[in-house]
XYZ file of C-alpha atoms in Angstrom:
349
model
C -3.672 25.434 -3.835
C -6.003 23.302 -1.710
C -9.780 23.262 -2.250
C -12.479 24.007 0.328
C -16.233 24.103 0.620
C -18.372 25.917 3.199
C -21.518 24.470 4.766
C -23.771 26.861 6.680
C -27.379 28.027 6.536
C -26.274 31.616 7.191
C -25.241 33.389 3.996
C -23.300 36.014 5.922
C -21.032 33.435 7.531
C -20.203 31.874 4.190
C -19.455 35.307 2.742
C -17.178 36.188 5.675
C -15.265 32.924 5.269
C -14.843 33.468 1.529
C -13.564 36.996 2.053
C -11.058 35.854 4.698
C -9.733 33.086 2.497
C -9.356 35.213 -0.621
C -7.961 38.311 1.046
C -5.213 36.409 2.826
C -2.567 34.007 1.445
C -4.155 30.963 3.041
C -3.406 28.458 0.285
C -7.095 27.578 -0.001
C -9.709 28.241 -2.654
C -13.500 28.045 -2.080
C -14.892 25.753 -4.766
C -18.439 25.327 -3.498
C -21.062 26.333 -0.913
C -23.975 24.486 0.659
C -26.768 25.581 2.989
C -27.395 22.223 4.711
C -25.871 18.798 5.254
C -27.739 17.003 2.476
C -26.730 19.569 -0.143
C -23.172 19.410 1.195
C -23.070 15.608 0.759
C -23.834 16.002 -2.953
C -21.219 18.743 -3.214
C -18.620 16.586 -1.505
C -19.262 13.709 -3.947
C -18.803 16.040 -6.912
C -15.738 17.928 -5.650
C -13.984 15.799 -2.920
C -12.541 18.963 -1.326
C -9.420 19.008 0.832
C -11.139 21.068 3.534
C -14.780 21.265 4.662
C -15.779 24.200 6.861
C -19.135 23.447 8.411
C -21.689 24.582 10.988
C -23.289 22.062 13.352
C -26.879 23.097 13.684
C -28.389 23.069 10.188
C -31.691 21.877 8.644
C -32.137 18.371 7.116
C -28.772 16.988 8.303
C -26.683 18.450 11.140
C -22.976 19.062 10.825
C -21.785 16.109 12.903
C -23.938 13.587 11.045
C -22.706 15.145 7.817
C -19.049 14.698 8.856
C -19.721 11.076 9.801
C -21.208 10.329 6.346
C -18.383 12.120 4.506
C -15.772 10.076 6.368
C -17.352 6.924 4.973
C -16.332 7.930 1.417
C -13.744 10.693 1.689
C -11.519 9.962 4.648
C -8.839 12.401 3.422
C -10.871 15.598 3.886
C -10.046 17.861 6.837
C -12.783 19.584 8.827
C -13.234 22.892 10.625
C -16.395 23.411 12.674
C -17.778 26.905 13.194
C -20.654 26.904 15.603
C -22.756 29.396 17.557
C -23.082 26.877 20.414
C -20.291 26.221 22.894
C -21.477 22.738 23.916
C -19.025 20.255 25.387
C -20.814 17.253 23.834
C -20.411 18.776 20.361
C -16.684 19.381 20.954
C -16.178 15.785 22.212
C -17.860 14.323 19.121
C -15.862 16.636 16.867
C -12.599 15.438 18.394
C -13.669 11.792 17.905
C -14.285 12.527 14.222
C -10.842 14.077 13.851
C -12.042 17.670 13.334
C -8.999 19.959 13.226
C -10.596 22.864 15.169
C -13.896 23.813 16.767
C -14.410 27.587 16.436
C -17.210 29.719 17.859
C -19.314 32.408 16.210
C -18.878 35.293 15.791
C -15.781 34.259 13.845
C -12.542 35.843 14.985
C -10.285 36.317 11.914
C -6.988 35.609 13.734
C -8.260 32.313 15.193
C -9.720 31.289 11.866
C -6.524 32.010 9.925
C -4.515 30.148 12.572
C -6.769 27.134 12.141
C -6.427 27.321 8.361
C -2.617 27.350 8.737
C -2.866 24.218 10.891
C -5.027 22.461 8.280
C -2.675 23.528 5.475
C 0.282 22.080 7.331
C -1.551 18.763 7.865
C -2.555 18.536 4.190
C 1.008 19.185 3.054
C 2.279 16.465 5.403
C -0.374 14.072 4.030
C 0.679 14.859 0.456
C 4.320 14.247 1.251
C 3.541 10.927 2.962
C 1.326 9.854 0.085
C 4.060 10.644 -2.443
C 6.653 8.704 -0.490
C 4.272 5.760 -0.111
C 3.625 5.800 -3.861
C 7.361 5.663 -4.544
C 7.634 2.482 -2.481
C 4.824 0.635 -4.271
C 7.024 -1.153 -6.867
C 9.214 -2.585 -4.075
C 6.150 -3.632 -2.029
C 4.561 -5.289 -5.062
C 7.750 -7.181 -5.837
C 8.216 -8.185 -2.157
C 4.625 -9.516 -2.068
C 5.360 -11.709 -5.099
C 8.530 -13.070 -3.486
C 6.753 -13.719 -0.200
C 3.853 -15.564 -1.739
C 6.154 -17.632 -3.928
C 8.203 -18.708 -0.907
C 5.069 -19.301 1.159
C 3.867 -21.658 -1.544
C 7.186 -23.479 -1.513
C 7.002 -23.637 2.298
C 10.456 -22.106 2.454
C 10.015 -20.965 6.038
C 13.523 -19.642 6.552
C 13.392 -17.672 3.331
C 9.963 -16.234 4.135
C 11.033 -14.833 7.469
C 14.302 -13.559 6.014
C 12.302 -11.689 3.380
C 10.040 -10.187 6.060
C 13.058 -9.201 8.144
C 14.890 -7.594 5.206
C 11.811 -5.701 4.026
C 11.022 -4.468 7.546
C 14.610 -3.248 7.921
C 14.457 -1.375 4.597
C 11.125 0.265 5.412
C 12.029 1.331 8.933
C 15.432 2.624 7.796
C 13.862 4.949 5.254
C 10.611 5.822 7.000
C 10.232 6.839 10.628
C 6.548 7.794 10.586
C 4.508 4.904 12.037
C 1.360 5.968 10.190
C 3.139 5.769 6.819
C 4.610 2.400 7.778
C 1.135 1.150 8.687
C -0.078 2.048 5.185
C 2.947 0.389 3.582
C 2.222 -2.838 5.447
C -1.416 -2.656 4.394
C -0.356 -2.170 0.757
C 1.927 -5.190 1.050
C -0.878 -7.373 2.402
C -3.235 -6.215 -0.365
C -0.606 -7.203 -2.939
C -0.147 -10.608 -1.220
C -3.898 -11.204 -1.436
C -3.774 -10.323 -5.110
C -0.911 -12.749 -5.709
C -2.805 -15.580 -4.004
C -5.921 -14.774 -6.079
C -3.856 -14.940 -9.240
C -2.854 -18.432 -8.191
C -6.581 -19.111 -7.739
C -5.980 -20.131 -4.163
C -8.312 -18.767 -1.478
C -6.656 -18.907 1.901
C -8.946 -18.034 4.774
C -5.904 -17.110 6.912
C -5.190 -14.050 4.748
C -8.738 -13.386 3.577
C -9.828 -13.092 7.194
C -7.220 -10.401 7.907
C -9.185 -7.409 9.133
C -6.672 -4.763 8.081
C -5.621 -3.997 11.621
C -1.930 -3.033 11.540
C -0.661 -1.900 14.972
C 1.019 1.475 15.267
C 4.022 -0.040 17.108
C 6.796 -0.604 14.558
C 7.974 -3.913 16.057
C 4.426 -5.278 16.199
C 3.898 -4.467 12.489
C 6.568 -7.080 11.653
C 5.079 -9.533 14.175
C 1.667 -9.155 12.484
C 3.120 -9.992 9.078
C 5.093 -12.936 10.574
C 1.854 -14.228 12.056
C 0.029 -14.022 8.709
C 2.866 -15.904 6.985
C 2.867 -18.649 9.626
C -0.889 -19.108 9.296
C -0.733 -19.285 5.500
C 2.075 -21.863 5.525
C 0.238 -23.989 8.118
C -2.810 -23.993 5.859
C -0.757 -24.963 2.794
C 0.900 -27.821 4.742
C -2.503 -29.149 5.797
C -4.120 -28.999 2.375
C -1.308 -29.806 -0.058
C -1.496 -32.885 -2.242
C 1.476 -34.845 -0.897
C 1.338 -37.459 -3.696
C 2.373 -34.935 -6.308
C 4.978 -33.182 -4.177
C 8.173 -35.294 -4.428
C 8.789 -34.935 -8.200
C 8.012 -31.206 -8.155
C 10.345 -30.822 -5.159
C 13.082 -32.568 -7.128
C 12.454 -30.254 -10.096
C 12.627 -27.241 -7.831
C 15.949 -28.408 -6.428
C 17.239 -28.839 -10.010
C 16.057 -25.319 -10.910
C 17.754 -23.901 -7.793
C 21.045 -25.471 -8.804
C 20.849 -24.552 -12.500
C 18.798 -21.322 -12.875
C 22.050 -19.495 -13.734
C 22.309 -21.513 -16.961
C 20.843 -19.539 -19.885
C 19.786 -22.754 -21.637
C 17.771 -24.196 -18.734
C 14.418 -25.264 -20.166
C 11.103 -26.913 -19.220
C 12.136 -29.989 -21.268
C 15.403 -30.310 -19.343
C 13.683 -29.987 -15.950
C 10.995 -32.512 -16.911
C 13.607 -35.060 -17.982
C 15.382 -34.861 -14.625
C 12.203 -36.102 -12.906
C 11.242 -38.654 -15.622
C 8.145 -36.819 -16.845
C 7.082 -35.703 -20.302
C 7.382 -31.944 -20.857
C 3.624 -31.594 -21.381
C 2.668 -33.506 -18.233
C 5.385 -31.799 -16.178
C 4.118 -28.406 -17.334
C 0.577 -29.197 -16.113
C 1.727 -30.693 -12.795
C 4.168 -27.853 -12.119
C 1.529 -25.185 -12.594
C -1.052 -27.099 -10.550
C 1.403 -27.301 -7.657
C 3.087 -23.903 -7.895
C 0.267 -21.752 -9.204
C 2.466 -20.363 -11.998
C 4.115 -21.831 -15.076
C 7.663 -23.189 -15.196
C 9.003 -20.188 -17.125
C 7.223 -17.754 -14.772
C 8.793 -19.480 -11.778
C 12.261 -19.566 -13.372
C 12.055 -15.857 -14.208
C 10.874 -14.955 -10.705
C 13.746 -16.972 -9.141
C 16.277 -15.237 -11.344
C 14.866 -11.788 -10.559
C 14.798 -12.628 -6.842
C 18.511 -13.420 -6.982
C 19.241 -10.303 -9.017
C 17.540 -8.151 -6.328
C 19.791 -9.704 -3.660
C 22.933 -9.124 -5.693
C 21.952 -5.536 -6.522
C 22.221 -4.697 -2.850
C 25.988 -5.291 -3.123
C 27.458 -2.107 -4.750
C 30.581 -4.025 -5.801
C 28.535 -6.178 -8.231
C 28.204 -4.709 -11.725
C 24.704 -4.999 -13.191
C 25.845 -6.716 -16.387
C 27.761 -9.283 -14.302
C 24.639 -9.889 -12.250
C 22.665 -10.454 -15.432
C 25.188 -13.055 -16.651
C 25.291 -14.790 -13.250
C 21.534 -15.483 -13.297
C 21.251 -16.727 -16.870
C 20.794 -13.560 -18.917
C 23.566 -13.102 -21.455
C 21.543 -10.433 -23.253
C 21.757 -7.438 -20.865
C 18.955 -5.300 -22.471
C 16.628 -8.329 -22.164
C 17.561 -8.646 -18.461
C 16.826 -4.948 -17.862
C 13.454 -5.166 -19.610
C 12.500 -8.317 -17.716
C 13.598 -6.865 -14.380
C 11.549 -3.713 -14.878
C 8.495 -5.714 -15.942
C 8.586 -7.664 -12.661
C 9.909 -5.099 -10.187
C 8.552 -1.870 -11.658
C 12.060 -0.339 -11.658
C 15.192 -0.781 -13.765
C 18.078 -2.589 -12.030
C 19.857 0.772 -11.562
C 16.740 2.394 -10.129
C 16.197 -0.575 -7.772
C 19.808 -0.419 -6.561
C 19.451 3.293 -5.868
C 16.184 2.729 -3.990
C 17.431 0.031 -1.656
C 20.798 1.672 -1.135
C 19.710 5.289 -0.596
């Protein structure tokens, strides 16, 4: 059952609307009434209704100004306008604000019920899209971590492969451009969060204005552009003097991360540094600790292997340095938000 409030200075109109809603199976329930725009603003803050049915000409704050203010805080609400004035300018403004229907007084029950059915259908579609988007959040969060890690390593080929693979997965499972837009926005929010956790402020991503195009191909191009800008910034500002030894350590990790016994001490020795000093330098360069990086690299590889249905999960665990399978499952879920089996089902469905 969706919630609705009515906003009108005529008591009779509000009563008529209430009767029509409750005497028909509309799927809506009136949870509040207001006699003017200011009172309705307070009601909206308290109740955040799914539907707002409002007049235009009211004292204190007219209906269109009221809708404009509501949209600043509650963009999810749907609106129906019921007005005694058939003015083209009003209708134009209503369309611009995304009002579902503009109905004239006296209210015709059939038209009103038809409009309610339209709103109900839109709300159900929004709910479904929101649920699907929520289900993708663990994958988006994990992808953001992988992207930022590879951006920091300046692994250009890997970055664009990750973007390509993620875009393919998203477009395969979701054909609605508006849902894809929101998924890309979620991904970028997570990327910003990852960079903040590294205590690195990159103007190239901070300046992103949130504008994701509605063209599916251009969504990927936008993300590619952000990644290029971030890597260019990192190249220009990185401390080159410290880079060679950390690069050597990273190469050693890449070759040996499948060994269960790989340790910070071992990695430090390969580049002729004490474990304590290596630990400090590694975190300063990478933004995360040695063990965090090693774990992320192993999980990244596990995610790749899980896309191959012929690979058994316990074999994958062993191949990336986890001989204790329950520990692998627990670590994977902590980082990805899904168990290995759940992740495999998600990317393969």
